[in-house]
Structures are given as C-alpha cells and as structure tokens.
Amino acid sequence: MSQKIEGFFLRSTKLKQNVLLVDLYTFQYGRSSFIFTHQKKSPFIFQPFHFFSFQSNYNPEKKLNRANNHELIFPVLNIVSDVRKTGLAILLTEILNKCINNFEISPSLYVHIKKMIISFEHQDFNPAFGIFFVKEILHFFGINPQNNYDEIHPYFNISNGRFESKKNDFLNANFPHKEFHQLLGMNIDSIFDMKISVNKRREILALLLDYLSYHEILNQKQIQSVQVLQSIYD
C-alpha cells in the first residue's frame, strides 16, 4: 500500500536519464534508498538541506524502493542562493551521509536536523553554524562530550570525551579549548552570534571529525569536501 514518507537528502546517483537513486534519512524508517523518476519540467529538489515528502509502496525488506509524487516540504531559498551557505550545506550533508548507517531510525535526530536547517535558512550566515551542527549530532550517537571545563580541567581529551588537567598530545598545542567549551554550552538561539576566528573554527571542526572517527562513526578520510568548502565560507 502506498504511503506518504518524509525524508532528508543525503546523496543521489544518476542511473539513467531522469532516473535517480536517492539515499534519504527518513522520519519513519531511518536511512533508506529510493528510485525516483525526475520530470524535466519539475524543479530539481534532490539537493543538500532539502526535505521533501513522497509516496512509496515501502517494503523494509527491500534495499531499493520506488517513489513518486515528491515535493519540497519547505523551500530553502537563502541557502541555495548564498554560495557560503550552499558550501556549508554540502559539507554537513556529506558528514551526515558518512555517519548515518542503513536503517538507523531516530525520529528525534530527524526533527533536530530539521530545526537546525530552518534556523540556518532564516538567520544571517555565520560559519560557526558548521561546528555547532556537528556538535549537536554527537548526542544522538551516544558520544556527547562532557562539558566539565574549569581552571583545573582546561584541556579536552578525545579518548575520554571530557576536559582534563593535562594536555593531550593528540591535539595541537594552540587548540582553543575555551572556545570549544563555549561551543558545547551553546544552543541554536545563540550560535549565530558567536564570534570565532577562522583558525580556531578549523581546529574545532578537525577535533569533532577526529572525535567521530575515534568512536568509529566516521572515517574522515572519506570526507572530500572539507578543505575546498572551508575556502569558500572562510
């Protein structure tokens, strides 16, 4: 029986003219793959940070399901018209694509991603949103760092996921531990006002990717767009 499904774009592969294999993170079924036939006259919606609904006779036992009648749930005009926002959307979508496993269902993660993207659409561009976005998804993988920063524990340790009294040789000597502590305590309402230098932001993003790699959630060598996209929005 056909049902309405809501999904978030992860990646697409062209199979033949107007036929796409699209990986989505769906609200109902987690990560799943669908075959869409795209009409030339219809808007192209299979892009990073796009949420859309569609119809499908979904069968969880199949690796591929056919889908049709797809339409955007809400437009992201500011994101697609600002090259800095577009670049950041591509990077963050690539990170999500590598982190989210097949059929991993978490409606709360789906809703949280949607809320962050809606805020990103309506707020002025701030590149700090990128490190905030990655920080926010850690909780849903069960690896949320402990924000115990103080004068006695000023150095973050990746292996323990907490701040400690001694420096970790794994991190650069000038790593911005205080700024990372501030980031961990921020919510979506305050992140767009955060002021942080390019170098500090890059250090924090590298740590977050290393942290995901340490917990075997992400192989950051597969993330091809980091260096290129950083040059766009820095």
JSON list of C-alpha atoms in Angstrom, two decimals:
[
{"chain": "A", "resi": 1, "resn": "MET", "atom": "CA", "xyz": [0.00, 0.00, 0.00]},
{"chain": "A", "resi": 2, "resn": "SER", "atom": "CA", "xyz": [1.31, 3.42, -0.93]},
{"chain": "A", "resi": 3, "resn": "GLN", "atom": "CA", "xyz": [2.14, 5.72, 1.95]},
{"chain": "A", "resi": 4, "resn": "LYS", "atom": "CA", "xyz": [3.45, 9.24, 2.41]},
{"chain": "A", "resi": 5, "resn": "ILE", "atom": "CA", "xyz": [7.05, 9.38, 3.62]},
{"chain": "A", "resi": 6, "resn": "GLU", "atom": "CA", "xyz": [9.12, 12.36, 4.68]},
{"chain": "A", "resi": 7, "resn": "GLY", "atom": "CA", "xyz": [12.87, 12.40, 4.04]},
{"chain": "A", "resi": 8, "resn": "PHE", "atom": "CA", "xyz": [16.07, 14.43, 4.20]},
{"chain": "A", "resi": 9, "resn": "PHE", "atom": "CA", "xyz": [18.50, 14.33, 1.27]},
{"chain": "A", "resi": 10, "resn": "LEU", "atom": "CA", "xyz": [21.85, 12.53, 1.79]},
{"chain": "A", "resi": 11, "resn": "ARG", "atom": "CA", "xyz": [23.10, 11.74, -1.72]},
{"chain": "A", "resi": 12, "resn": "SER", "atom": "CA", "xyz": [21.94, 10.84, -5.22]},
{"chain": "A", "resi": 13, "resn": "THR", "atom": "CA", "xyz": [23.28, 8.79, -8.14]},
{"chain": "A", "resi": 14, "resn": "LYS", "atom": "CA", "xyz": [22.06, 9.10, -11.71]},
{"chain": "A", "resi": 15, "resn": "LEU", "atom": "CA", "xyz": [21.07, 5.69, -13.07]},
{"chain": "A", "resi": 16, "resn": "LYS", "atom": "CA", "xyz": [19.88, 6.87, -16.48]},
{"chain": "A", "resi": 17, "resn": "GLN", "atom": "CA", "xyz": [18.23, 9.91, -17.96]},
{"chain": "A", "resi": 18, "resn": "ASN", "atom": "CA", "xyz": [15.71, 11.31, -15.45]},
{"chain": "A", "resi": 19, "resn": "VAL", "atom": "CA", "xyz": [16.10, 8.29, -13.12]},
{"chain": "A", "resi": 20, "resn": "LEU", "atom": "CA", "xyz": [17.91, 8.77, -9.81]},
{"chain": "A", "resi": 21, "resn": "LEU", "atom": "CA", "xyz": [18.89, 6.54, -6.93]},
{"chain": "A", "resi": 22, "resn": "VAL", "atom": "CA", "xyz": [18.48, 8.73, -3.84]},
{"chain": "A", "resi": 23, "resn": "ASP", "atom": "CA", "xyz": [19.62, 7.97, -0.31]},
{"chain": "A", "resi": 24, "resn": "LEU", "atom": "CA", "xyz": [17.44, 9.66, 2.30]},
{"chain": "A", "resi": 25, "resn": "TYR", "atom": "CA", "xyz": [17.23, 9.88, 6.03]},
{"chain": "A", "resi": 26, "resn": "THR", "atom": "CA", "xyz": [13.52, 9.40, 6.58]},
{"chain": "A", "resi": 27, "resn": "PHE", "atom": "CA", "xyz": [11.45, 10.25, 9.62]},
{"chain": "A", "resi": 28, "resn": "GLN", "atom": "CA", "xyz": [9.64, 6.91, 9.54]},
{"chain": "A", "resi": 29, "resn": "TYR", "atom": "CA", "xyz": [12.34, 4.40, 8.53]},
{"chain": "A", "resi": 30, "resn": "GLY", "atom": "CA", "xyz": [15.76, 5.97, 9.07]},
{"chain": "A", "resi": 31, "resn": "ARG", "atom": "CA", "xyz": [18.20, 5.75, 6.20]},
{"chain": "A", "resi": 32, "resn": "SER", "atom": "CA", "xyz": [16.68, 4.19, 3.09]},
{"chain": "A", "resi": 33, "resn": "SER", "atom": "CA", "xyz": [17.24, 4.22, -0.68]},
{"chain": "A", "resi": 34, "resn": "PHE", "atom": "CA", "xyz": [14.62, 5.09, -3.28]},
{"chain": "A", "resi": 35, "resn": "ILE", "atom": "CA", "xyz": [14.38, 5.25, -7.06]},
{"chain": "A", "resi": 36, "resn": "PHE", "atom": "CA", "xyz": [12.83, 8.46, -8.37]},
{"chain": "A", "resi": 37, "resn": "THR", "atom": "CA", "xyz": [11.86, 9.40, -11.89]},
{"chain": "A", "resi": 38, "resn": "HIS", "atom": "CA", "xyz": [12.50, 13.11, -12.27]},
{"chain": "A", "resi": 39, "resn": "GLN", "atom": "CA", "xyz": [10.42, 15.10, -14.73]},
{"chain": "A", "resi": 40, "resn": "LYS", "atom": "CA", "xyz": [12.36, 17.70, -16.73]},
{"chain": "A", "resi": 41, "resn": "LYS", "atom": "CA", "xyz": [9.79, 20.42, -16.12]},
{"chain": "A", "resi": 42, "resn": "SER", "atom": "CA", "xyz": [9.66, 19.92, -12.35]},
{"chain": "A", "resi": 43, "resn": "PRO", "atom": "CA", "xyz": [12.10, 21.74, -10.00]},
{"chain": "A", "resi": 44, "resn": "PHE", "atom": "CA", "xyz": [15.19, 19.75, -9.08]},
{"chain": "A", "resi": 45, "resn": "ILE", "atom": "CA", "xyz": [14.84, 19.13, -5.34]},
{"chain": "A", "resi": 46, "resn": "PHE", "atom": "CA", "xyz": [17.47, 16.45, -4.69]},
{"chain": "A", "resi": 47, "resn": "GLN", "atom": "CA", "xyz": [19.99, 18.76, -3.07]},
{"chain": "A", "resi": 48, "resn": "PRO", "atom": "CA", "xyz": [21.70, 19.19, 0.32]},
{"chain": "A", "resi": 49, "resn": "PHE", "atom": "CA", "xyz": [19.50, 20.55, 3.12]},
{"chain": "A", "resi": 50, "resn": "HIS", "atom": "CA", "xyz": [16.30, 19.71, 1.23]},
{"chain": "A", "resi": 51, "resn": "PHE", "atom": "CA", "xyz": [13.43, 17.98, 2.98]},
{"chain": "A", "resi": 52, "resn": "PHE", "atom": "CA", "xyz": [10.69, 16.51, 0.85]},
{"chain": "A", "resi": 53, "resn": "SER", "atom": "CA", "xyz": [7.69, 14.21, 1.04]},
{"chain": "A", "resi": 54, "resn": "PHE", "atom": "CA", "xyz": [6.78, 11.49, -1.46]},
{"chain": "A", "resi": 55, "resn": "GLN", "atom": "CA", "xyz": [4.67, 8.39, -2.00]},
{"chain": "A", "resi": 56, "resn": "SER", "atom": "CA", "xyz": [6.07, 4.86, -1.90]},
{"chain": "A", "resi": 57, "resn": "ASN", "atom": "CA", "xyz": [4.93, 1.26, -1.51]},
{"chain": "A", "resi": 58, "resn": "TYR", "atom": "CA", "xyz": [7.70, 0.92, 1.04]},
{"chain": "A", "resi": 59, "resn": "ASN", "atom": "CA", "xyz": [8.97, -2.56, 1.90]},
{"chain": "A", "resi": 60, "resn": "PRO", "atom": "CA", "xyz": [11.64, -2.61, 4.64]},
{"chain": "A", "resi": 61, "resn": "GLU", "atom": "CA", "xyz": [12.95, -5.94, 3.34]},
{"chain": "A", "resi": 62, "resn": "LYS", "atom": "CA", "xyz": [13.98, -4.35, 0.04]},
{"chain": "A", "resi": 63, "resn": "LYS", "atom": "CA", "xyz": [17.23, -2.46, -0.41]},
{"chain": "A", "resi": 64, "resn": "LEU", "atom": "CA", "xyz": [15.57, -0.23, -3.00]},
{"chain": "A", "resi": 65, "resn": "ASN", "atom": "CA", "xyz": [12.03, 1.08, -3.13]},
{"chain": "A", "resi": 66, "resn": "ARG", "atom": "CA", "xyz": [10.35, 3.10, -5.85]},
{"chain": "A", "resi": 67, "resn": "ALA", "atom": "CA", "xyz": [8.95, 6.54, -5.05]},
{"chain": "A", "resi": 68, "resn": "ASN", "atom": "CA", "xyz": [6.93, 9.22, -6.79]},
{"chain": "A", "resi": 69, "resn": "ASN", "atom": "CA", "xyz": [4.95, 12.43, -6.28]},
{"chain": "A", "resi": 70, "resn": "HIS", "atom": "CA", "xyz": [7.85, 14.09, -4.50]},
{"chain": "A", "resi": 71, "resn": "GLU", "atom": "CA", "xyz": [7.61, 17.70, -3.35]},
{"chain": "A", "resi": 72, "resn": "LEU", "atom": "CA", "xyz": [9.56, 20.05, -1.09]},
{"chain": "A", "resi": 73, "resn": "ILE", "atom": "CA", "xyz": [8.31, 20.37, 2.46]},
{"chain": "A", "resi": 74, "resn": "PHE", "atom": "CA", "xyz": [9.73, 23.90, 2.74]},
{"chain": "A", "resi": 75, "resn": "PRO", "atom": "CA", "xyz": [11.96, 25.97, 0.44]},
{"chain": "A", "resi": 76, "resn": "VAL", "atom": "CA", "xyz": [15.50, 26.96, 1.43]},
{"chain": "A", "resi": 77, "resn": "LEU", "atom": "CA", "xyz": [15.89, 29.92, -0.91]},
{"chain": "A", "resi": 78, "resn": "ASN", "atom": "CA", "xyz": [18.52, 31.71, 1.18]},
{"chain": "A", "resi": 79, "resn": "ILE", "atom": "CA", "xyz": [20.66, 28.57, 1.43]},
{"chain": "A", "resi": 80, "resn": "VAL", "atom": "CA", "xyz": [20.67, 27.84, -2.30]},
{"chain": "A", "resi": 81, "resn": "SER", "atom": "CA", "xyz": [21.24, 31.50, -3.25]},
{"chain": "A", "resi": 82, "resn": "ASP", "atom": "CA", "xyz": [24.20, 32.11, -0.90]},
{"chain": "A", "resi": 83, "resn": "VAL", "atom": "CA", "xyz": [27.35, 30.27, -2.01]},
{"chain": "A", "resi": 84, "resn": "ARG", "atom": "CA", "xyz": [28.66, 30.23, 1.56]},
{"chain": "A", "resi": 85, "resn": "LYS", "atom": "CA", "xyz": [25.51, 28.60, 2.90]},
{"chain": "A", "resi": 86, "resn": "THR", "atom": "CA", "xyz": [25.41, 26.20, -0.04]},
{"chain": "A", "resi": 87, "resn": "GLY", "atom": "CA", "xyz": [29.02, 25.16, 0.55]},
{"chain": "A", "resi": 88, "resn": "LEU", "atom": "CA", "xyz": [28.40, 24.55, 4.23]},
{"chain": "A", "resi": 89, "resn": "ALA", "atom": "CA", "xyz": [25.24, 22.58, 3.42]},
{"chain": "A", "resi": 90, "resn": "ILE", "atom": "CA", "xyz": [27.24, 20.32, 1.07]},
{"chain": "A", "resi": 91, "resn": "LEU", "atom": "CA", "xyz": [29.91, 19.70, 3.72]},
{"chain": "A", "resi": 92, "resn": "LEU", "atom": "CA", "xyz": [27.45, 18.95, 6.54]},
{"chain": "A", "resi": 93, "resn": "THR", "atom": "CA", "xyz": [25.35, 16.70, 4.30]},
{"chain": "A", "resi": 94, "resn": "GLU", "atom": "CA", "xyz": [28.48, 14.77, 3.37]},
{"chain": "A", "resi": 95, "resn": "ILE", "atom": "CA", "xyz": [29.32, 14.30, 7.05]},
{"chain": "A", "resi": 96, "resn": "LEU", "atom": "CA", "xyz": [25.79, 13.09, 7.81]},
{"chain": "A", "resi": 97, "resn": "ASN", "atom": "CA", "xyz": [25.88, 10.74, 4.83]},
{"chain": "A", "resi": 98, "resn": "LYS", "atom": "CA", "xyz": [29.03, 9.08, 6.20]},
{"chain": "A", "resi": 99, "resn": "CYS", "atom": "CA", "xyz": [27.73, 8.93, 9.78]},
{"chain": "A", "resi": 100, "resn": "ILE", "atom": "CA", "xyz": [24.20, 7.64, 9.39]},
{"chain": "A", "resi": 101, "resn": "ASN", "atom": "CA", "xyz": [24.01, 3.89, 8.91]},
{"chain": "A", "resi": 102, "resn": "ASN", "atom": "CA", "xyz": [21.38, 2.00, 6.95]},
{"chain": "A", "resi": 103, "resn": "PHE", "atom": "CA", "xyz": [18.00, 1.71, 8.66]},
{"chain": "A", "resi": 104, "resn": "GLU", "atom": "CA", "xyz": [19.18, 3.59, 11.74]},
{"chain": "A", "resi": 105, "resn": "ILE", "atom": "CA", "xyz": [15.87, 5.07, 12.93]},
{"chain": "A", "resi": 106, "resn": "SER", "atom": "CA", "xyz": [15.83, 8.16, 15.13]},
{"chain": "A", "resi": 107, "resn": "PRO", "atom": "CA", "xyz": [12.84, 10.48, 14.64]},
{"chain": "A", "resi": 108, "resn": "SER", "atom": "CA", "xyz": [14.32, 12.83, 17.26]},
{"chain": "A", "resi": 109, "resn": "LEU", "atom": "CA", "xyz": [17.54, 13.20, 15.20]},
{"chain": "A", "resi": 110, "resn": "TYR", "atom": "CA", "xyz": [15.46, 13.87, 12.09]},
{"chain": "A", "resi": 111, "resn": "VAL", "atom": "CA", "xyz": [13.43, 16.57, 13.83]},
{"chain": "A", "resi": 112, "resn": "HIS", "atom": "CA", "xyz": [16.53, 18.16, 15.35]},
{"chain": "A", "resi": 113, "resn": "ILE", "atom": "CA", "xyz": [18.27, 18.37, 11.98]},
{"chain": "A", "resi": 114, "resn": "LYS", "atom": "CA", "xyz": [15.15, 19.97, 10.51]},
{"chain": "A", "resi": 115, "resn": "LYS", "atom": "CA", "xyz": [15.03, 22.61, 13.25]},
{"chain": "A", "resi": 116, "resn": "MET", "atom": "CA", "xyz": [18.70, 23.49, 12.74]},
{"chain": "A", "resi": 117, "resn": "ILE", "atom": "CA", "xyz": [18.32, 23.83, 8.98]},
{"chain": "A", "resi": 118, "resn": "ILE", "atom": "CA", "xyz": [15.25, 26.04, 9.31]},
{"chain": "A", "resi": 119, "resn": "SER", "atom": "CA", "xyz": [17.25, 28.34, 11.61]},
{"chain": "A", "resi": 120, "resn": "PHE", "atom": "CA", "xyz": [20.17, 28.30, 9.16]},
{"chain": "A", "resi": 121, "resn": "GLU", "atom": "CA", "xyz": [17.79, 29.32, 6.37]},
{"chain": "A", "resi": 122, "resn": "HIS", "atom": "CA", "xyz": [16.34, 32.30, 8.24]},
{"chain": "A", "resi": 123, "resn": "GLN", "atom": "CA", "xyz": [19.42, 33.62, 10.03]},
{"chain": "A", "resi": 124, "resn": "ASP", "atom": "CA", "xyz": [22.31, 35.62, 8.56]},
{"chain": "A", "resi": 125, "resn": "PHE", "atom": "CA", "xyz": [25.27, 33.47, 7.58]},
{"chain": "A", "resi": 126, "resn": "ASN", "atom": "CA", "xyz": [27.70, 32.58, 10.35]},
{"chain": "A", "resi": 127, "resn": "PRO", "atom": "CA", "xyz": [30.30, 29.87, 9.60]},
{"chain": "A", "resi": 128, "resn": "ALA", "atom": "CA", "xyz": [30.21, 28.86, 13.27]},
{"chain": "A", "resi": 129, "resn": "PHE", "atom": "CA", "xyz": [26.94, 27.08, 12.44]},
{"chain": "A", "resi": 130, "resn": "GLY", "atom": "CA", "xyz": [29.02, 24.30, 10.86]},
{"chain": "A", "resi": 131, "resn": "ILE", "atom": "CA", "xyz": [30.82, 23.31, 14.06]},
{"chain": "A", "resi": 132, "resn": "PHE", "atom": "CA", "xyz": [27.60, 23.75, 16.03]},
{"chain": "A", "resi": 133, "resn": "PHE", "atom": "CA", "xyz": [25.75, 21.40, 13.67]},
{"chain": "A", "resi": 134, "resn": "VAL", "atom": "CA", "xyz": [28.37, 18.64, 14.06]},
{"chain": "A", "resi": 135, "resn": "LYS", "atom": "CA", "xyz": [28.49, 19.14, 17.82]},
{"chain": "A", "resi": 136, "resn": "GLU", "atom": "CA", "xyz": [24.72, 18.75, 18.03]},
{"chain": "A", "resi": 137, "resn": "ILE", "atom": "CA", "xyz": [24.58, 15.35, 16.32]},
{"chain": "A", "resi": 138, "resn": "LEU", "atom": "CA", "xyz": [27.07, 13.79, 18.76]},
{"chain": "A", "resi": 139, "resn": "HIS", "atom": "CA", "xyz": [24.34, 13.32, 21.36]},
{"chain": "A", "resi": 140, "resn": "PHE", "atom": "CA", "xyz": [22.29, 11.15, 19.00]},
{"chain": "A", "resi": 141, "resn": "PHE", "atom": "CA", "xyz": [25.23, 8.76, 18.53]},
{"chain": "A", "resi": 142, "resn": "GLY", "atom": "CA", "xyz": [25.68, 8.47, 22.30]},
{"chain": "A", "resi": 143, "resn": "ILE", "atom": "CA", "xyz": [29.05, 10.22, 22.41]},
{"chain": "A", "resi": 144, "resn": "ASN", "atom": "CA", "xyz": [28.16, 13.65, 23.75]},
{"chain": "A", "resi": 145, "resn": "PRO", "atom": "CA", "xyz": [31.32, 15.21, 25.30]},
{"chain": "A", "resi": 146, "resn": "GLN", "atom": "CA", "xyz": [31.26, 16.14, 28.97]},
{"chain": "A", "resi": 147, "resn": "ASN", "atom": "CA", "xyz": [31.49, 19.90, 29.33]},
{"chain": "A", "resi": 148, "resn": "ASN", "atom": "CA", "xyz": [33.42, 19.97, 32.61]},
{"chain": "A", "resi": 149, "resn": "TYR", "atom": "CA", "xyz": [35.82, 22.76, 31.64]},
{"chain": "A", "resi": 150, "resn": "ASP", "atom": "CA", "xyz": [37.29, 24.80, 34.51]},
{"chain": "A", "resi": 151, "resn": "GLU", "atom": "CA", "xyz": [40.64, 26.10, 35.77]},
{"chain": "A", "resi": 152, "resn": "ILE", "atom": "CA", "xyz": [41.63, 22.63, 36.97]},
{"chain": "A", "resi": 153, "resn": "HIS", "atom": "CA", "xyz": [40.43, 20.84, 33.84]},
{"chain": "A", "resi": 154, "resn": "PRO", "atom": "CA", "xyz": [41.20, 23.16, 30.88]},
{"chain": "A", "resi": 155, "resn": "TYR", "atom": "CA", "xyz": [42.26, 20.60, 28.23]},
{"chain": "A", "resi": 156, "resn": "PHE", "atom": "CA", "xyz": [39.87, 18.45, 26.22]},
{"chain": "A", "resi": 157, "resn": "ASN", "atom": "CA", "xyz": [40.76, 14.77, 25.82]},
{"chain": "A", "resi": 158, "resn": "ILE", "atom": "CA", "xyz": [39.28, 12.98, 22.80]},
{"chain": "A", "resi": 159, "resn": "SER", "atom": "CA", "xyz": [39.72, 9.48, 24.21]},
{"chain": "A", "resi": 160, "resn": "ASN", "atom": "CA", "xyz": [37.80, 10.31, 27.41]},
{"chain": "A", "resi": 161, "resn": "GLY", "atom": "CA", "xyz": [35.37, 12.82, 25.93]},
{"chain": "A", "resi": 162, "resn": "ARG", "atom": "CA", "xyz": [36.00, 15.31, 28.72]},
{"chain": "A", "resi": 163, "resn": "PHE", "atom": "CA", "xyz": [38.28, 18.09, 29.88]},
{"chain": "A", "resi": 164, "resn": "GLU", "atom": "CA", "xyz": [41.33, 17.11, 31.95]},
{"chain": "A", "resi": 165, "resn": "SER", "atom": "CA", "xyz": [44.18, 18.73, 33.85]},
{"chain": "A", "resi": 166, "resn": "LYS", "atom": "CA", "xyz": [46.91, 17.74, 31.39]},
{"chain": "A", "resi": 167, "resn": "LYS", "atom": "CA", "xyz": [47.29, 18.50, 27.70]},
{"chain": "A", "resi": 168, "resn": "ASN", "atom": "CA", "xyz": [46.53, 15.77, 25.22]},
{"chain": "A", "resi": 169, "resn": "ASP", "atom": "CA", "xyz": [49.39, 15.21, 22.76]},
{"chain": "A", "resi": 170, "resn": "PHE", "atom": "CA", "xyz": [46.79, 14.32, 20.13]},
{"chain": "A", "resi": 171, "resn": "LEU", "atom": "CA", "xyz": [45.72, 17.97, 19.83]},
{"chain": "A", "resi": 172, "resn": "ASN", "atom": "CA", "xyz": [47.76, 20.91, 18.63]},
{"chain": "A", "resi": 173, "resn": "ALA", "atom": "CA", "xyz": [49.40, 22.97, 21.36]},
{"chain": "A", "resi": 174, "resn": "ASN", "atom": "CA", "xyz": [47.29, 26.00, 20.45]},
{"chain": "A", "resi": 175, "resn": "PHE", "atom": "CA", "xyz": [43.93, 24.20, 20.31]},
{"chain": "A", "resi": 176, "resn": "PRO", "atom": "CA", "xyz": [41.15, 26.59, 21.51]},
{"chain": "A", "resi": 177, "resn": "HIS", "atom": "CA", "xyz": [39.88, 24.57, 24.48]},
{"chain": "A", "resi": 178, "resn": "LYS", "atom": "CA", "xyz": [37.97, 27.51, 25.97]},
{"chain": "A", "resi": 179, "resn": "GLU", "atom": "CA", "xyz": [36.12, 28.23, 22.73]},
{"chain": "A", "resi": 180, "resn": "PHE", "atom": "CA", "xyz": [35.30, 24.52, 22.39]},
{"chain": "A", "resi": 181, "resn": "HIS", "atom": "CA", "xyz": [33.87, 24.61, 25.91]},
{"chain": "A", "resi": 182, "resn": "GLN", "atom": "CA", "xyz": [31.75, 27.63, 24.95]},
{"chain": "A", "resi": 183, "resn": "LEU", "atom": "CA", "xyz": [30.51, 25.83, 21.83]},
{"chain": "A", "resi": 184, "resn": "LEU", "atom": "CA", "xyz": [29.45, 22.78, 23.86]},
{"chain": "A", "resi": 185, "resn": "GLY", "atom": "CA", "xyz": [27.23, 25.02, 26.01]},
{"chain": "A", "resi": 186, "resn": "MET", "atom": "CA", "xyz": [25.56, 26.86, 23.15]},
{"chain": "A", "resi": 187, "resn": "ASN", "atom": "CA", "xyz": [22.09, 26.35, 21.71]},
{"chain": "A", "resi": 188, "resn": "ILE", "atom": "CA", "xyz": [20.65, 27.21, 18.32]},
{"chain": "A", "resi": 189, "resn": "ASP", "atom": "CA", "xyz": [19.45, 30.63, 19.51]},
{"chain": "A", "resi": 190, "resn": "SER", "atom": "CA", "xyz": [22.96, 31.83, 20.39]},
{"chain": "A", "resi": 191, "resn": "ILE", "atom": "CA", "xyz": [25.20, 30.22, 17.78]},
{"chain": "A", "resi": 192, "resn": "PHE", "atom": "CA", "xyz": [24.56, 32.82, 15.08]},
{"chain": "A", "resi": 193, "resn": "ASP", "atom": "CA", "xyz": [26.07, 35.49, 17.33]},
{"chain": "A", "resi": 194, "resn": "MET", "atom": "CA", "xyz": [29.24, 33.51, 18.07]},
{"chain": "A", "resi": 195, "resn": "LYS", "atom": "CA", "xyz": [32.46, 35.25, 17.07]},
{"chain": "A", "resi": 196, "resn": "ILE", "atom": "CA", "xyz": [35.37, 32.90, 16.44]},
{"chain": "A", "resi": 197, "resn": "SER", "atom": "CA", "xyz": [38.43, 33.16, 14.23]},
{"chain": "A", "resi": 198, "resn": "VAL", "atom": "CA", "xyz": [38.96, 31.05, 11.12]},
{"chain": "A", "resi": 199, "resn": "ASN", "atom": "CA", "xyz": [41.86, 29.12, 12.63]},
{"chain": "A", "resi": 200, "resn": "LYS", "atom": "CA", "xyz": [40.02, 28.31, 15.85]},
{"chain": "A", "resi": 201, "resn": "ARG", "atom": "CA", "xyz": [36.96, 27.19, 13.94]},
{"chain": "A", "resi": 202, "resn": "ARG", "atom": "CA", "xyz": [39.06, 24.91, 11.75]},
{"chain": "A", "resi": 203, "resn": "GLU", "atom": "CA", "xyz": [40.77, 23.42, 14.81]},
{"chain": "A", "resi": 204, "resn": "ILE", "atom": "CA", "xyz": [37.40, 22.67, 16.41]},
{"chain": "A", "resi": 205, "resn": "LEU", "atom": "CA", "xyz": [35.98, 21.13, 13.23]},
{"chain": "A", "resi": 206, "resn": "ALA", "atom": "CA", "xyz": [39.07, 18.90, 12.94]},
{"chain": "A", "resi": 207, "resn": "LEU", "atom": "CA", "xyz": [38.60, 17.80, 16.56]},
{"chain": "A", "resi": 208, "resn": "LEU", "atom": "CA", "xyz": [34.92, 16.98, 16.02]},
{"chain": "A", "resi": 209, "resn": "LEU", "atom": "CA", "xyz": [35.72, 14.87, 12.97]},
{"chain": "A", "resi": 210, "resn": "ASP", "atom": "CA", "xyz": [38.54, 13.14, 14.87]},
{"chain": "A", "resi": 211, "resn": "TYR", "atom": "CA", "xyz": [36.14, 12.52, 17.75]},
{"chain": "A", "resi": 212, "resn": "LEU", "atom": "CA", "xyz": [33.63, 10.87, 15.40]},
{"chain": "A", "resi": 213, "resn": "SER", "atom": "CA", "xyz": [36.46, 8.83, 13.87]},
{"chain": "A", "resi": 214, "resn": "TYR", "atom": "CA", "xyz": [37.73, 7.75, 17.30]},
{"chain": "A", "resi": 215, "resn": "HIS", "atom": "CA", "xyz": [34.29, 6.29, 18.04]},
{"chain": "A", "resi": 216, "resn": "GLU", "atom": "CA", "xyz": [34.24, 4.59, 14.61]},
{"chain": "A", "resi": 217, "resn": "ILE", "atom": "CA", "xyz": [31.21, 6.55, 13.46]},
{"chain": "A", "resi": 218, "resn": "LEU", "atom": "CA", "xyz": [33.05, 8.36, 10.69]},
{"chain": "A", "resi": 219, "resn": "ASN", "atom": "CA", "xyz": [36.08, 7.70, 8.52]},
{"chain": "A", "resi": 220, "resn": "GLN", "atom": "CA", "xyz": [37.07, 11.29, 7.94]},
{"chain": "A", "resi": 221, "resn": "LYS", "atom": "CA", "xyz": [39.40, 10.31, 5.10]},
{"chain": "A", "resi": 222, "resn": "GLN", "atom": "CA", "xyz": [36.17, 9.82, 3.14]},
{"chain": "A", "resi": 223, "resn": "ILE", "atom": "CA", "xyz": [35.18, 13.45, 3.67]},
{"chain": "A", "resi": 224, "resn": "GLN", "atom": "CA", "xyz": [36.44, 15.02, 0.46]},
{"chain": "A", "resi": 225, "resn": "SER", "atom": "CA", "xyz": [34.96, 18.50, 0.74]},
{"chain": "A", "resi": 226, "resn": "VAL", "atom": "CA", "xyz": [36.42, 19.89, 3.97]},
{"chain": "A", "resi": 227, "resn": "GLN", "atom": "CA", "xyz": [39.38, 21.82, 2.57]},
{"chain": "A", "resi": 228, "resn": "VAL", "atom": "CA", "xyz": [37.57, 23.01, -0.55]},
{"chain": "A", "resi": 229, "resn": "LEU", "atom": "CA", "xyz": [34.47, 24.20, 1.25]},
{"chain": "A", "resi": 230, "resn": "GLN", "atom": "CA", "xyz": [36.38, 25.89, 4.04]},
{"chain": "A", "resi": 231, "resn": "SER", "atom": "CA", "xyz": [37.98, 28.12, 1.44]},
{"chain": "A", "resi": 232, "resn": "ILE", "atom": "CA", "xyz": [34.50, 29.15, 0.26]},
{"chain": "A", "resi": 233, "resn": "TYR", "atom": "CA", "xyz": [32.95, 30.21, 3.56]},
{"chain": "A", "resi": 234, "resn": "ASP", "atom": "CA", "xyz": [36.06, 31.45, 5.43]}
]
